[in-house]
Amino acid sequence: MPRRSIRWLTVFSALLIIGVVITQIYWVKQALDLRHRQFNQNAHVALQDVAQELASVNGVMQTSNPVEQLSPEYFLVNTNATTQPDLLEHFIKDSFQKHNLITDFEVGIYDCTTDRMRYGMSLSTKTNDKTSAKTSNWERTDKYPYYFGVRFPEQSAYIVGNLNGWIWSSMLVLLAVGFFAYALFIILRQKHLSEVQRNFVNNMTHELQTPISTIRIAADVLNSDIIVTQPERHKRYVHIVQEEILRLQTQVEMVLSIAKAERNSLNLKREKIDVNQVIDSLLLPFEGKIKLKYEAANHFIEADIFHFRNMITNLIDNAIKYSPDLPEVVIRTFNKKNCLVICVEDKGLGIAREYQKKIFNKFFRISNADVHNVKGSGIGLSYVKQIVRSHHWNLELDSALGQGSTFSISIPQK
């Protein structure tokens, strides 16, 4: 599938997922609002019935609209007469059960002589429990001389409890959407890995074909009869073959080492090595392109010499490849506290900040043509990171786009 089609498919899927989530949230909110309105309406009708019953018992005229809602969970009921607590409790429970208000509630009766709410009780239509309730913070009004207040402290829990079916169905929809989003993520990730693998195979093929072609040409020359009469030339071509075979071995060993390091099965053969001497031995193929600044008084470490050589070679090779025109590469060593620090510095293209962590990922290569157009396998810096981590060293990068890069490796010394 073309990349553009996948991009549009991803955008459409993301919009679809967002639309489903927003729709589900909207319908749940609508259902909650509807339940709130139904609850308030039922409570209003039930309390009107209670007011009518009390008016009949007290022999007074009932007002046209005796119920007033002061807040979502608090109602006042005008009675036009004093109210007996036991009678009020009986009427409220009967009316609430009749209108299917099976919940806990609190009742307070206003005392006009003290201007306070009295008889604060917590009641329930679910059980016969009855406990006292605080009435000090209840709202009061000057409209009525006689009234009582009813509060529903668990109104929200009651309404949500009635929406269990909606909530569970919403959770199932969101779970299905989550699985769909995860599946889409896995598909896109697998496609990305497939592209990375294809790029790696192409780049690695190029990297391996170069020394193979050189070896084939050198072998043809060595196979000629005239080369026997030219010992210096013979020696030079033998040396070329040896160098290219070593290059091939390094490439293959690098790939195998990364695979072993990921499985935590990389076996390091640590030995005491002279860093200056090892670096000097690596500079022959670079024909004087590297400047050395040995400032370390103690330049001995314990490391696997094979992987150490490959690690430094990779850093030097990267510094040269990504330096335009004449490379200016400097290798500097110095002691810092109880560590030997090895710095590979260049004045090349540099690395943008957003890529500075990603370049150590396996197979990652900066794809912007303005940044580089250099061939490579994309595993060099990943290999460097694996070797540093396997030795328990520390790797740091200091770089800015257009100003070069400095890779610093801190190695603890005994």
mmCIF file with all atom_site columns, N, CA, C and O in Angstrom, residues 39 59 87 98 113 130-131 145-146 175 181 197 261 267 275 296 301 320-321 355 357 360 389 393 407:
data_model
loop_
_atom_site.group_PDB
_atom_site.id
_atom_site.type_symbol
_atom_site.label_atom_id
_atom_site.label_alt_id
_atom_site.label_comp_id
_atom_site.label_asym_id
_atom_site.label_entity_id
_atom_site.label_seq_id
_atom_site.pdbx_PDB_ins_code
_atom_site.Cartn_x
_atom_site.Cartn_y
_atom_site.Cartn_z
_atom_site.occupancy
_atom_site.B_iso_or_equiv
_atom_site.pdbx_formal_charge
_atom_site.auth_seq_id
_atom_site.auth_comp_id
_atom_site.auth_asym_id
_atom_site.auth_atom_id
_atom_site.pdbx_PDB_model_num
ATOM 1   N N  . PHE A 1 39  ? -35.212 12.518  38.125 1.00 0.00 ? 39  PHE A N  1
ATOM 2   C CA . PHE A 1 39  ? -35.138 12.434  39.581 1.00 0.00 ? 39  PHE A CA 1
ATOM 3   C C  . PHE A 1 39  ? -35.772 13.671  40.208 1.00 0.00 ? 39  PHE A C  1
ATOM 4   O O  . PHE A 1 39  ? -36.581 13.578  41.150 1.00 0.00 ? 39  PHE A O  1
ATOM 5   N N  . GLY A 1 59  ? -55.695 20.517  58.283 1.00 0.00 ? 59  GLY A N  1
ATOM 6   C CA . GLY A 1 59  ? -56.876 21.300  57.991 1.00 0.00 ? 59  GLY A CA 1
ATOM 7   C C  . GLY A 1 59  ? -56.570 22.690  57.496 1.00 0.00 ? 59  GLY A C  1
ATOM 8   O O  . GLY A 1 59  ? -57.288 23.641  57.844 1.00 0.00 ? 59  GLY A O  1
ATOM 9   N N  . LEU A 1 87  ? -45.241 11.988  61.736 1.00 0.00 ? 87  LEU A N  1
ATOM 10  C CA . LEU A 1 87  ? -46.193 12.000  60.636 1.00 0.00 ? 87  LEU A CA 1
ATOM 11  C C  . LEU A 1 87  ? -45.493 12.349  59.320 1.00 0.00 ? 87  LEU A C  1
ATOM 12  O O  . LEU A 1 87  ? -45.759 11.740  58.269 1.00 0.00 ? 87  LEU A O  1
ATOM 13  N N  . LYS A 1 98  ? -43.750 5.234   46.511 1.00 0.00 ? 98  LYS A N  1
ATOM 14  C CA . LYS A 1 98  ? -44.762 5.254   45.459 1.00 0.00 ? 98  LYS A CA 1
ATOM 15  C C  . LYS A 1 98  ? -44.178 5.780   44.153 1.00 0.00 ? 98  LYS A C  1
ATOM 16  O O  . LYS A 1 98  ? -44.525 5.300   43.062 1.00 0.00 ? 98  LYS A O  1
ATOM 17  N N  . THR A 1 113 ? -39.812 29.884  65.784 1.00 0.00 ? 113 THR A N  1
ATOM 18  C CA . THR A 1 113 ? -39.533 30.556  67.059 1.00 0.00 ? 113 THR A CA 1
ATOM 19  C C  . THR A 1 113 ? -38.037 30.739  67.284 1.00 0.00 ? 113 THR A C  1
ATOM 20  O O  . THR A 1 113 ? -37.599 31.700  67.918 1.00 0.00 ? 113 THR A O  1
ATOM 21  N N  . LYS A 1 130 ? -32.528 4.983   60.809 1.00 0.00 ? 130 LYS A N  1
ATOM 22  C CA . LYS A 1 130 ? -32.797 6.391   61.078 1.00 0.00 ? 130 LYS A CA 1
ATOM 23  C C  . LYS A 1 130 ? -31.713 6.920   62.002 1.00 0.00 ? 130 LYS A C  1
ATOM 24  O O  . LYS A 1 130 ? -31.517 6.398   63.100 1.00 0.00 ? 130 LYS A O  1
ATOM 25  N N  . THR A 1 131 ? -30.993 7.939   61.541 1.00 0.00 ? 131 THR A N  1
ATOM 26  C CA . THR A 1 131 ? -29.939 8.542   62.353 1.00 0.00 ? 131 THR A CA 1
ATOM 27  C C  . THR A 1 131 ? -30.063 10.057  62.290 1.00 0.00 ? 131 THR A C  1
ATOM 28  O O  . THR A 1 131 ? -30.702 10.611  61.392 1.00 0.00 ? 131 THR A O  1
ATOM 29  N N  . PRO A 1 145 ? -43.596 30.734  56.714 1.00 0.00 ? 145 PRO A N  1
ATOM 30  C CA . PRO A 1 145 ? -43.413 30.619  58.174 1.00 0.00 ? 145 PRO A CA 1
ATOM 31  C C  . PRO A 1 145 ? -43.246 29.169  58.631 1.00 0.00 ? 145 PRO A C  1
ATOM 32  O O  . PRO A 1 145 ? -42.621 28.893  59.648 1.00 0.00 ? 145 PRO A O  1
ATOM 33  N N  . TYR A 1 146 ? -43.844 28.248  57.871 1.00 0.00 ? 146 TYR A N  1
ATOM 34  C CA . TYR A 1 146 ? -43.753 26.828  58.224 1.00 0.00 ? 146 TYR A CA 1
ATOM 35  C C  . TYR A 1 146 ? -43.315 26.046  56.976 1.00 0.00 ? 146 TYR A C  1
ATOM 36  O O  . TYR A 1 146 ? -43.993 26.111  55.933 1.00 0.00 ? 146 TYR A O  1
ATOM 37  N N  . LEU A 1 175 ? -13.442 0.074   25.142 1.00 0.00 ? 175 LEU A N  1
ATOM 38  C CA . LEU A 1 175 ? -12.468 -1.028  25.091 1.00 0.00 ? 175 LEU A CA 1
ATOM 39  C C  . LEU A 1 175 ? -12.263 -1.500  23.657 1.00 0.00 ? 175 LEU A C  1
ATOM 40  O O  . LEU A 1 175 ? -11.122 -1.742  23.228 1.00 0.00 ? 175 LEU A O  1
ATOM 41  N N  . ALA A 1 181 ? -7.462  0.870   18.143 1.00 0.00 ? 181 ALA A N  1
ATOM 42  C CA . ALA A 1 181 ? -6.330  1.802   18.086 1.00 0.00 ? 181 ALA A CA 1
ATOM 43  C C  . ALA A 1 181 ? -5.005  1.060   18.280 1.00 0.00 ? 181 ALA A C  1
ATOM 44  O O  . ALA A 1 181 ? -4.014  1.349   17.601 1.00 0.00 ? 181 ALA A O  1
ATOM 45  N N  . GLN A 1 197 ? 13.893  -2.618  7.990  1.00 0.00 ? 197 GLN A N  1
ATOM 46  C CA . GLN A 1 197 ? 14.612  -3.842  7.615  1.00 0.00 ? 197 GLN A CA 1
ATOM 47  C C  . GLN A 1 197 ? 15.035  -3.798  6.144  1.00 0.00 ? 197 GLN A C  1
ATOM 48  O O  . GLN A 1 197 ? 16.163  -4.166  5.804  1.00 0.00 ? 197 GLN A O  1
ATOM 49  N N  . ALA A 1 261 ? 24.274  -8.625  22.166 1.00 0.00 ? 261 ALA A N  1
ATOM 50  C CA . ALA A 1 261 ? 24.082  -7.644  23.244 1.00 0.00 ? 261 ALA A CA 1
ATOM 51  C C  . ALA A 1 261 ? 22.606  -7.501  23.588 1.00 0.00 ? 261 ALA A C  1
ATOM 52  O O  . ALA A 1 261 ? 22.237  -7.336  24.753 1.00 0.00 ? 261 ALA A O  1
ATOM 53  N N  . ASN A 1 267 ? 29.792  -11.905 25.197 1.00 0.00 ? 267 ASN A N  1
ATOM 54  C CA . ASN A 1 267 ? 30.903  -12.260 26.081 1.00 0.00 ? 267 ASN A CA 1
ATOM 55  C C  . ASN A 1 267 ? 32.090  -11.339 25.808 1.00 0.00 ? 267 ASN A C  1
ATOM 56  O O  . ASN A 1 267 ? 32.600  -11.293 24.688 1.00 0.00 ? 267 ASN A O  1
ATOM 57  N N  . VAL A 1 275 ? 45.410  2.565   25.624 1.00 0.00 ? 275 VAL A N  1
ATOM 58  C CA . VAL A 1 275 ? 44.498  3.231   24.705 1.00 0.00 ? 275 VAL A CA 1
ATOM 59  C C  . VAL A 1 275 ? 45.266  3.963   23.611 1.00 0.00 ? 275 VAL A C  1
ATOM 60  O O  . VAL A 1 275 ? 44.911  3.891   22.428 1.00 0.00 ? 275 VAL A O  1
ATOM 61  N N  . ALA A 1 296 ? 46.085  12.420  28.533 1.00 0.00 ? 296 ALA A N  1
ATOM 62  C CA . ALA A 1 296 ? 45.861  11.575  29.713 1.00 0.00 ? 296 ALA A CA 1
ATOM 63  C C  . ALA A 1 296 ? 47.191  11.062  30.244 1.00 0.00 ? 296 ALA A C  1
ATOM 64  O O  . ALA A 1 296 ? 47.997  10.485  29.500 1.00 0.00 ? 296 ALA A O  1
ATOM 65  N N  . ILE A 1 301 ? 43.373  0.961   30.397 1.00 0.00 ? 301 ILE A N  1
ATOM 66  C CA . ILE A 1 301 ? 42.026  0.564   30.813 1.00 0.00 ? 301 ILE A CA 1
ATOM 67  C C  . ILE A 1 301 ? 41.895  -0.946  30.671 1.00 0.00 ? 301 ILE A C  1
ATOM 68  O O  . ILE A 1 301 ? 42.766  -1.607  30.088 1.00 0.00 ? 301 ILE A O  1
ATOM 69  N N  . ILE A 1 320 ? 34.512  11.150  9.717  1.00 0.00 ? 320 ILE A N  1
ATOM 70  C CA . ILE A 1 320 ? 35.035  11.467  8.379  1.00 0.00 ? 320 ILE A CA 1
ATOM 71  C C  . ILE A 1 320 ? 33.914  11.518  7.351  1.00 0.00 ? 320 ILE A C  1
ATOM 72  O O  . ILE A 1 320 ? 33.861  12.420  6.510  1.00 0.00 ? 320 ILE A O  1
ATOM 73  N N  . LYS A 1 321 ? 32.982  10.546  7.406  1.00 0.00 ? 321 LYS A N  1
ATOM 74  C CA . LYS A 1 321 ? 31.912  10.487  6.413  1.00 0.00 ? 321 LYS A CA 1
ATOM 75  C C  . LYS A 1 321 ? 31.013  11.713  6.461  1.00 0.00 ? 321 LYS A C  1
ATOM 76  O O  . LYS A 1 321 ? 30.541  12.185  5.431  1.00 0.00 ? 321 LYS A O  1
ATOM 77  N N  . TYR A 1 355 ? 17.325  14.703  16.722 1.00 0.00 ? 355 TYR A N  1
ATOM 78  C CA . TYR A 1 355 ? 17.836  13.395  16.301 1.00 0.00 ? 355 TYR A CA 1
ATOM 79  C C  . TYR A 1 355 ? 18.918  12.850  17.229 1.00 0.00 ? 355 TYR A C  1
ATOM 80  O O  . TYR A 1 355 ? 19.379  11.719  17.026 1.00 0.00 ? 355 TYR A O  1
ATOM 81  N N  . LYS A 1 357 ? 19.134  11.671  20.212 1.00 0.00 ? 357 LYS A N  1
ATOM 82  C CA . LYS A 1 357 ? 18.890  10.417  20.923 1.00 0.00 ? 357 LYS A CA 1
ATOM 83  C C  . LYS A 1 357 ? 18.571  9.281   19.963 1.00 0.00 ? 357 LYS A C  1
ATOM 84  O O  . LYS A 1 357 ? 18.914  8.126   20.208 1.00 0.00 ? 357 LYS A O  1
ATOM 85  N N  . PHE A 1 360 ? 21.281  6.692   18.050 1.00 0.00 ? 360 PHE A N  1
ATOM 86  C CA . PHE A 1 360 ? 21.832  5.501   18.685 1.00 0.00 ? 360 PHE A CA 1
ATOM 87  C C  . PHE A 1 360 ? 20.894  4.305   18.567 1.00 0.00 ? 360 PHE A C  1
ATOM 88  O O  . PHE A 1 360 ? 21.221  3.219   19.042 1.00 0.00 ? 360 PHE A O  1
ATOM 89  N N  . ARG A 1 389 ? 27.604  0.260   26.763 1.00 0.00 ? 389 ARG A N  1
ATOM 90  C CA . ARG A 1 389 ? 26.715  -0.226  27.818 1.00 0.00 ? 389 ARG A CA 1
ATOM 91  C C  . ARG A 1 389 ? 27.188  -1.577  28.361 1.00 0.00 ? 389 ARG A C  1
ATOM 92  O O  . ARG A 1 389 ? 27.103  -1.824  29.567 1.00 0.00 ? 389 ARG A O  1
ATOM 93  N N  . TRP A 1 393 ? 30.297  1.705   30.687 1.00 0.00 ? 393 TRP A N  1
ATOM 94  C CA . TRP A 1 393 ? 30.915  3.011   30.524 1.00 0.00 ? 393 TRP A CA 1
ATOM 95  C C  . TRP A 1 393 ? 29.811  4.051   30.317 1.00 0.00 ? 393 TRP A C  1
ATOM 96  O O  . TRP A 1 393 ? 28.617  3.742   30.441 1.00 0.00 ? 393 TRP A O  1
ATOM 97  N N  . PHE A 1 407 ? 31.767  13.072  20.361 1.00 0.00 ? 407 PHE A N  1
ATOM 98  C CA . PHE A 1 407 ? 31.362  11.878  21.097 1.00 0.00 ? 407 PHE A CA 1
ATOM 99  C C  . PHE A 1 407 ? 32.390  11.636  22.191 1.00 0.00 ? 407 PHE A C  1
ATOM 100 O O  . PHE A 1 407 ? 33.586  11.505  21.911 1.00 0.00 ? 407 PHE A O  1
#
